[in-house]
Amino acid sequence: MKIEDLKVGRVYRAKRPRVVHTLGGSYINDRQILYISPFEETIQYDSPKVGFGSRYPVISVEKFLKWAAKDITDDLPPAEWEEYKRCKNGK
């Protein structure tokens, strides 16, 4: 994945997805890009891990590209995060 592949408003999945537990349920730690700086140095993103009332994190493009595996926007339900489903014991 390269900087040219990143788009504002799209959701990306980690190379090693993890579960995020919130009061509303458990979700995969996907990230939606909110802003890319004009010189493509930093990215601001939203995620289920970002708590209500918290500031959206800002990280370097390098760190985001190291973390991101693929764009999953088209696979998600509209305006929702993907819920984590347990696979243990067939549940």
Coordinates of C-alpha atoms in Angstrom, one line a residue:
M1 CA 0.0 0.0 0.0
K2 CA 1.3 3.5 -0.9
I3 CA 0.3 7.1 0.0
E4 CA -1.5 7.3 -3.4
D5 CA -3.9 4.5 -2.2
L6 CA -5.1 6.4 0.8
K7 CA -8.3 8.5 0.5
V8 CA -10.2 10.6 3.0
G9 CA -13.5 9.0 4.1
R10 CA -12.2 5.4 3.4
V11 CA -11.9 2.7 6.1
Y12 CA -8.7 0.6 6.4
R13 CA -8.1 -2.7 8.2
A14 CA -4.9 -3.5 10.1
K15 CA -2.4 -6.1 9.0
R16 CA -3.0 -7.7 12.4
P17 CA -6.6 -6.8 13.3
R18 CA -7.5 -6.6 17.0
V19 CA -10.7 -6.4 18.9
V20 CA -11.8 -3.2 20.6
H21 CA -14.3 -3.4 23.5
T22 CA -16.6 -0.4 24.0
L23 CA -19.9 0.2 25.8
G24 CA -21.7 -0.3 22.5
G25 CA -20.1 -3.7 21.8
S26 CA -17.0 -5.2 20.4
Y27 CA -15.5 -4.1 17.1
I28 CA -12.5 -4.7 14.9
N29 CA -9.9 -1.9 15.2
D30 CA -10.5 -0.4 11.7
R31 CA -9.6 3.2 11.0
Q32 CA -11.4 5.8 8.8
I33 CA -9.2 8.6 7.5
L34 CA -10.7 12.1 8.3
Y35 CA -7.8 14.3 7.1
I36 CA -4.5 14.0 5.2
S37 CA -2.2 16.9 5.7
P38 CA -1.4 19.0 2.5
F39 CA 2.2 17.8 2.4
E40 CA 1.1 14.2 3.1
E41 CA 3.0 14.1 6.4
T42 CA 0.2 13.2 8.8
I43 CA -3.2 11.5 8.9
Q44 CA -6.0 12.1 11.3
Y45 CA -8.4 9.2 11.7
D46 CA -11.5 7.9 13.5
S47 CA -11.8 4.4 15.0
P48 CA -14.0 2.5 17.4
K49 CA -11.2 2.8 19.8
V50 CA -11.5 6.6 19.9
G51 CA -13.8 7.4 22.9
F52 CA -16.6 9.9 22.9
G53 CA -15.3 13.4 23.6
S54 CA -11.7 12.4 22.8
R55 CA -9.7 14.1 20.1
Y56 CA -9.1 12.2 16.9
P57 CA -5.6 10.8 16.8
V58 CA -3.0 12.2 14.4
I59 CA -0.1 9.9 13.2
S60 CA 2.5 10.0 10.5
V61 CA 1.7 8.6 7.1
E62 CA 4.6 6.2 7.5
K63 CA 3.0 4.7 10.7
F64 CA -0.4 4.5 9.1
L65 CA 1.0 2.7 6.0
K66 CA 3.0 0.3 8.2
W67 CA -0.3 -0.5 10.1
A68 CA -2.7 -0.7 7.2
A69 CA -3.3 -3.8 5.1
K70 CA -6.2 -2.9 2.9
D71 CA -9.2 -0.7 2.1
I72 CA -12.4 -2.4 3.4
T73 CA -14.9 0.5 3.0
D74 CA -17.0 -1.4 0.4
D75 CA -17.3 -4.5 2.7
L76 CA -18.7 -2.6 5.7
P77 CA -22.4 -1.8 6.4
P78 CA -23.2 1.8 5.6
A79 CA -22.1 4.2 8.4
E80 CA -21.1 1.4 10.8
W81 CA -18.1 -0.3 12.2
E82 CA -17.7 -4.1 11.7
E83 CA -18.7 -6.0 14.9
Y84 CA -16.3 -8.5 16.3
K85 CA -17.7 -12.0 16.1
R86 CA -16.4 -14.7 18.4
C87 CA -15.4 -18.0 16.7
K88 CA -14.6 -19.9 19.9
N89 CA -16.7 -23.1 20.4
G90 CA -18.7 -22.5 17.3
K91 CA -20.4 -19.4 18.7

